[in-house]
Coordinates of C-alpha atoms in Angstrom, one line a residue:
M1 CA 0.0 0.0 0.0
S2 CA 1.4 3.3 -1.1
F3 CA 0.3 6.1 1.2
D4 CA 1.9 9.5 1.9
P5 CA 0.7 10.8 5.3
S6 CA 2.0 14.3 4.4
A7 CA 0.0 14.6 1.2
A8 CA -3.4 16.3 0.9
A9 CA -6.3 13.9 1.3
S10 CA -8.5 13.2 -1.7
A11 CA -12.2 14.0 -1.4
D12 CA -13.2 10.4 -1.8
S13 CA -10.8 9.0 0.8
G14 CA -11.7 7.5 4.1
I15 CA -11.8 9.1 7.5
F16 CA -8.7 11.4 8.0
G17 CA -7.8 10.7 4.4
L18 CA -6.7 7.2 5.3
P19 CA -6.5 4.3 2.8
F20 CA -7.3 1.5 5.3
D21 CA -10.2 -0.9 5.1
R22 CA -12.0 -2.8 7.9
A23 CA -9.6 -5.7 7.8
S24 CA -6.5 -3.6 8.2
S25 CA -7.8 -1.3 10.9
R26 CA -7.6 -1.5 14.6
I27 CA -10.4 1.0 15.2
I28 CA -13.8 0.7 13.5
L29 CA -16.1 3.7 13.6
L30 CA -19.9 3.4 13.1
P31 CA -21.5 6.7 12.0
V32 CA -25.0 7.1 13.5
P33 CA -26.9 10.0 11.9
F34 CA -29.7 10.1 14.4
D35 CA -31.0 13.1 16.5
A36 CA -34.7 12.5 16.5
T37 CA -35.3 13.7 20.1
A38 CA -32.9 16.7 20.1
S39 CA -34.6 19.1 22.5
Y40 CA -33.0 22.4 21.6
G41 CA -30.7 22.8 18.6
G42 CA -30.9 20.0 15.9
G43 CA -28.5 19.0 13.2
T44 CA -26.3 16.5 14.9
A45 CA -27.6 13.8 12.6
D46 CA -25.4 15.5 10.0
G47 CA -22.4 15.2 12.4
P48 CA -20.9 12.0 10.9
S49 CA -20.8 13.4 7.3
A50 CA -19.5 16.8 8.5
I51 CA -16.7 15.2 10.6
L52 CA -15.7 12.9 7.7
K53 CA -15.3 15.9 5.5
A54 CA -13.5 17.9 8.1
S55 CA -11.2 15.1 9.0
H56 CA -9.4 15.4 5.6
Q57 CA -7.9 18.7 7.0
V58 CA -6.4 17.0 10.1
D59 CA -2.6 16.6 9.9
L60 CA -1.7 13.1 10.9
L61 CA 1.3 13.7 13.2
D62 CA -0.2 14.5 16.6
H63 CA 2.2 16.2 19.0
R64 CA 0.9 14.3 22.0
F65 CA 0.1 10.9 20.5
G66 CA 2.3 10.6 17.4
N67 CA 1.3 8.9 14.2
I68 CA -2.1 7.8 15.5
Y69 CA -3.2 6.7 12.0
E70 CA -0.7 3.9 11.9
Q71 CA -3.0 1.8 14.1
G72 CA -5.6 1.8 11.3
I73 CA -8.8 3.8 11.5
F74 CA -11.8 3.0 9.4
M75 CA -15.3 4.5 9.4
L76 CA -18.1 2.4 8.0
D77 CA -20.5 3.9 5.4
I78 CA -23.3 6.0 6.7
E79 CA -26.4 3.9 6.4
D80 CA -29.2 5.4 4.4
S81 CA -31.7 3.5 6.4
L82 CA -30.7 5.3 9.6
R83 CA -31.0 8.7 7.8
T84 CA -34.5 7.8 6.7
L85 CA -35.5 6.5 10.2
N86 CA -34.2 9.7 11.7
A87 CA -36.1 12.0 9.3
E88 CA -39.3 10.1 9.9
T89 CA -38.9 10.0 13.7
R90 CA -37.9 13.6 13.9
K91 CA -41.2 14.7 12.3
L92 CA -43.1 12.8 14.9
A93 CA -41.0 14.1 17.8
L94 CA -40.9 17.8 17.0
P95 CA -44.5 18.6 18.0
I96 CA -44.0 16.9 21.3
I97 CA -40.7 18.7 21.9
E98 CA -42.4 22.1 21.1
R99 CA -45.1 21.4 23.7
G100 CA -42.5 20.1 26.3
S101 CA -44.4 16.8 27.0
P102 CA -46.7 14.3 25.2
R103 CA -50.5 14.3 25.2
K104 CA -52.6 11.2 25.4
K105 CA -53.2 11.3 21.7
D106 CA -49.5 11.2 21.1
A107 CA -49.3 7.6 22.3
K108 CA -48.9 6.0 18.9
D109 CA -46.3 8.5 17.9
L110 CA -44.4 7.9 21.1
E111 CA -44.5 4.2 20.4
R112 CA -43.0 4.7 17.0
I113 CA -40.3 7.0 18.4
E114 CA -39.4 4.5 21.0
L115 CA -39.2 1.7 18.4
A116 CA -36.8 3.9 16.4
G117 CA -34.7 4.3 19.6
E118 CA -34.7 0.5 20.0
H119 CA -33.5 0.1 16.5
V120 CA -30.6 2.4 17.0
R121 CA -29.8 0.7 20.3
A122 CA -29.8 -2.7 18.7
R123 CA -27.6 -1.5 15.8
T124 CA -25.0 0.0 18.1
R125 CA -25.1 -3.1 20.3
E126 CA -24.5 -5.3 17.2
H127 CA -21.6 -3.0 16.1
A128 CA -19.8 -3.4 19.4
R129 CA -20.3 -7.1 19.5
Q130 CA -19.0 -7.7 15.9
I131 CA -16.0 -5.4 16.2
C132 CA -14.9 -6.9 19.5
A133 CA -15.3 -10.4 18.0
E134 CA -12.8 -9.3 15.4
G135 CA -10.3 -8.2 18.1
K136 CA -10.8 -4.5 17.3
I137 CA -12.0 -1.4 19.1
P138 CA -15.5 0.0 18.4
G139 CA -16.3 3.7 18.2
I140 CA -19.4 5.6 17.4
V141 CA -19.7 9.0 15.6
G142 CA -23.1 10.6 16.3
G143 CA -25.6 11.8 16.1
D144 CA -27.0 12.9 19.5
H145 CA -26.1 11.4 22.8
S146 CA -28.8 8.8 22.7
T147 CA -27.0 6.9 20.0
P148 CA -24.3 4.9 21.9
L149 CA -26.5 3.2 24.5
G150 CA -26.4 -0.3 22.8
Q151 CA -22.6 -0.1 22.4
I152 CA -22.1 0.8 26.0
E153 CA -24.4 -2.1 27.1
S154 CA -22.6 -4.6 24.9
L155 CA -19.1 -3.5 26.1
A156 CA -20.2 -3.6 29.7
E157 CA -21.3 -7.2 29.3
L158 CA -17.9 -8.0 27.7
H159 CA -16.0 -6.1 30.4
P160 CA -17.8 -6.4 33.7
G161 CA -16.7 -3.7 36.1
M162 CA -16.1 -1.3 33.2
G163 CA -16.1 2.4 34.0
I164 CA -17.3 5.3 31.9
L165 CA -15.5 8.6 31.5
Q166 CA -18.2 11.0 30.5
I167 CA -17.1 14.4 29.2
D168 CA -20.2 16.6 29.0
A169 CA -21.9 19.8 30.0
H170 CA -24.9 17.7 31.3
M171 CA -25.3 14.7 33.6
D172 CA -27.9 13.1 31.2
F173 CA -29.6 11.5 34.2
R174 CA -33.2 12.6 33.2
Q175 CA -35.7 9.7 33.1
A176 CA -37.5 9.8 29.7
F177 CA -37.0 13.5 29.2
E178 CA -40.0 15.1 27.4
G179 CA -41.6 11.7 27.4
F180 CA -38.9 10.0 25.2
R181 CA -37.4 6.9 26.7
Y182 CA -34.3 7.2 24.4
S183 CA -33.8 11.0 24.8
H184 CA -30.3 12.4 24.4
A185 CA -30.8 13.8 28.0
S186 CA -31.5 10.3 29.3
I187 CA -28.6 8.3 28.0
M188 CA -26.7 7.9 31.3
W189 CA -29.9 7.2 33.2
N190 CA -30.6 4.4 30.8
V191 CA -27.0 3.2 31.1
M192 CA -26.9 3.1 34.9
Q193 CA -30.4 1.4 35.0
E194 CA -29.7 -1.2 32.3
A195 CA -26.0 -1.9 32.5
A196 CA -25.4 -3.2 36.0
E197 CA -21.9 -4.2 34.9
V198 CA -20.8 -0.6 34.8
S199 CA -19.0 -0.1 38.1
R200 CA -18.6 3.6 38.0
I201 CA -19.3 6.7 35.9
V202 CA -17.0 9.6 36.2
Q203 CA -18.5 12.8 34.8
V204 CA -16.3 15.8 33.9
G205 CA -17.3 19.3 32.9
I206 CA -20.9 19.2 34.3
R207 CA -22.5 22.6 34.5
D208 CA -26.2 22.3 33.6
T209 CA -28.2 20.0 35.8
C210 CA -31.7 19.7 37.3
I211 CA -32.9 18.6 40.7
E212 CA -34.0 15.2 39.4
E213 CA -30.5 14.5 38.1
R214 CA -28.8 15.5 41.3
E215 CA -31.1 13.3 43.3
Y216 CA -30.6 10.3 41.0
A217 CA -26.8 10.8 41.2
A218 CA -27.0 10.6 45.0
T219 CA -28.8 7.3 44.8
L220 CA -25.9 5.8 42.8
G221 CA -23.4 6.4 45.7
D222 CA -19.9 5.3 44.7
R223 CA -21.0 4.4 41.2
C224 CA -21.1 8.0 40.3
R225 CA -18.4 10.7 40.7
T226 CA -19.0 14.1 39.2
Y227 CA -16.5 16.8 38.6
Y228 CA -18.6 19.9 38.3
D229 CA -17.3 22.7 36.1
D230 CA -17.6 25.3 38.8
D231 CA -15.6 23.1 41.3
L232 CA -12.9 22.7 38.7
A233 CA -12.8 26.5 38.2
D234 CA -12.5 27.0 41.9
R235 CA -9.6 24.6 42.2
L236 CA -7.8 26.1 39.2
A237 CA -8.3 29.6 40.6
T238 CA -6.7 28.6 43.9
G239 CA -3.6 27.2 42.3
T240 CA -4.3 23.5 41.7
P241 CA -2.6 22.5 38.5
F242 CA -5.0 20.9 35.9
L243 CA -2.5 18.1 35.6
D244 CA -3.2 17.1 39.2
I245 CA -6.9 17.3 38.6
A246 CA -6.5 15.1 35.5
R247 CA -4.6 12.5 37.5
E248 CA -7.3 12.4 40.1
I249 CA -10.0 11.9 37.5
V250 CA -8.1 9.1 35.9
E251 CA -7.2 7.4 39.2
S252 CA -11.0 7.3 40.0
L253 CA -11.6 5.1 37.0
P254 CA -11.3 1.3 36.9
Q255 CA -8.9 -0.6 34.6
N256 CA -11.3 -0.9 31.7
V257 CA -12.7 2.4 30.5
Y258 CA -15.3 3.6 28.0
I259 CA -15.1 7.2 26.9
S260 CA -18.4 9.0 26.1
F261 CA -17.6 12.4 24.7
D262 CA -20.3 14.9 24.2
I263 CA -18.7 17.8 22.4
D264 CA -20.6 20.3 24.6
G265 CA -18.2 19.2 27.4
L266 CA -15.8 21.7 25.7
D267 CA -16.0 25.5 25.9
P268 CA -18.8 26.5 23.6
S269 CA -16.5 28.6 21.6
L270 CA -15.3 25.3 20.2
C271 CA -18.8 23.9 19.6
V272 CA -21.2 26.8 19.3
H273 CA -23.6 24.9 17.0
T274 CA -24.0 21.8 19.3
G275 CA -27.5 20.9 20.4
T276 CA -27.3 22.4 23.9
P277 CA -24.3 24.6 24.4
V278 CA -23.5 25.8 27.9
P279 CA -20.9 28.5 28.9
G280 CA -17.8 27.1 30.7
G281 CA -16.3 23.7 29.9
L282 CA -12.9 22.3 29.1
T283 CA -10.5 24.0 26.9
F284 CA -8.9 22.0 24.1
R285 CA -5.6 22.1 25.9
E286 CA -7.1 20.8 29.1
L287 CA -8.7 18.0 27.1
G288 CA -5.3 17.1 25.7
V289 CA -3.8 16.9 29.1
L290 CA -6.6 14.7 30.4
L291 CA -6.4 12.3 27.5
Q292 CA -2.6 12.0 27.8
V293 CA -2.8 11.3 31.5
L294 CA -5.4 8.6 30.7
R295 CA -3.3 7.0 28.0
N296 CA -0.2 7.1 30.2
S297 CA -2.1 5.4 33.0
G298 CA -2.1 2.0 31.3
K299 CA -5.8 1.7 31.6
R300 CA -7.5 0.0 28.7
I301 CA -10.0 1.9 26.5
V302 CA -12.6 -0.7 25.4
G303 CA -14.6 1.7 23.2
F304 CA -15.7 5.3 22.8
D305 CA -18.2 7.7 21.2
L306 CA -18.2 11.3 20.0
V307 CA -21.6 12.9 19.9
E308 CA -23.5 16.1 19.5
V309 CA -21.3 17.7 16.8
A310 CA -23.4 20.0 14.5
T311 CA -22.5 22.5 11.8
T312 CA -24.2 25.0 9.6
K313 CA -23.9 25.5 5.9
R314 CA -21.8 28.6 6.5
D315 CA -19.7 27.3 9.4
D316 CA -18.1 23.9 9.7
F317 CA -15.7 24.8 12.6
N318 CA -17.6 22.5 15.0
A319 CA -16.8 19.6 12.6
N320 CA -13.2 20.7 12.5
V321 CA -12.9 20.5 16.2
G322 CA -14.9 17.3 16.3
A323 CA -12.5 15.6 13.8
R324 CA -9.5 16.6 16.0
V325 CA -11.2 15.3 19.1
L326 CA -12.0 12.1 17.3
Y327 CA -8.4 11.6 16.1
R328 CA -7.1 12.0 19.7
L329 CA -9.8 9.6 21.0
C330 CA -8.4 7.1 18.5
G331 CA -4.9 7.8 19.9
V332 CA -6.0 7.1 23.4
A333 CA -7.9 4.0 22.5
A334 CA -5.2 2.4 20.4
P335 CA -1.8 3.5 21.8
R336 CA 1.3 2.4 19.9

């Protein structure tokens, strides 16, 4: 295979302009163009295609993680059936979202929306199972944050005691937000209810929560540790180096780790078009430090997702940032 990692990527090349196929890659990415229950800004269903395009602008020598591409990264084709399912389901969900909750006469529509969520759940579960059976690392490119549920469940079954590192502005502990069982705001409630094998979730960057979520987190006890953004800001302001905070975060995780990365965990200047942006969050530099500490820890990354990336026709900067986050997630998941 002749490949020049310094050359410009061709428009029809794979993720990051790479020439690899499924067989020759260590990391296999499933694009999930689904955001049917997005409650504020939409458009994350277009995230996978936007990230694919933007990834061709990412230079392949990463200062922290080296030639990440050498491990082999391959993104599967975007499935038209998922696009169609999302469009149909979004039409049903929007009137309910606009009202804030369902009415009795919405029962049939709610059932169809839930079936769509079940389909996505089953598809991502199947992806994780197949990729792990091949001895590879599964990743998901969303889509909204509801999309990786099945993958997380599958990996938890394969790796009992697994922990989750959730980088996010939100706890996502709402139960059936706006009446949707598979709401993007309910992903971690679903995970902690359905995947008993998850020993702990460590949340970083949280800064937009409700009473229900705080109360639910308290019921989880030691299974949940939350690093609130305001608390991080206080520690940084009083002289605690972020490196020390990153080490503390990583030490609180078990040996097997799943990374769930909602782009809104970053400062919104890096993701202004994401579905629910919130002031505050990690800088890109802080993210780099945290990911490097995680990689250097020797803990095993069993899988990951990147979700809630959205762009506009005039501005694809979010996808540019998302592609760079994705590349570094690959670097942490498959160290050389």
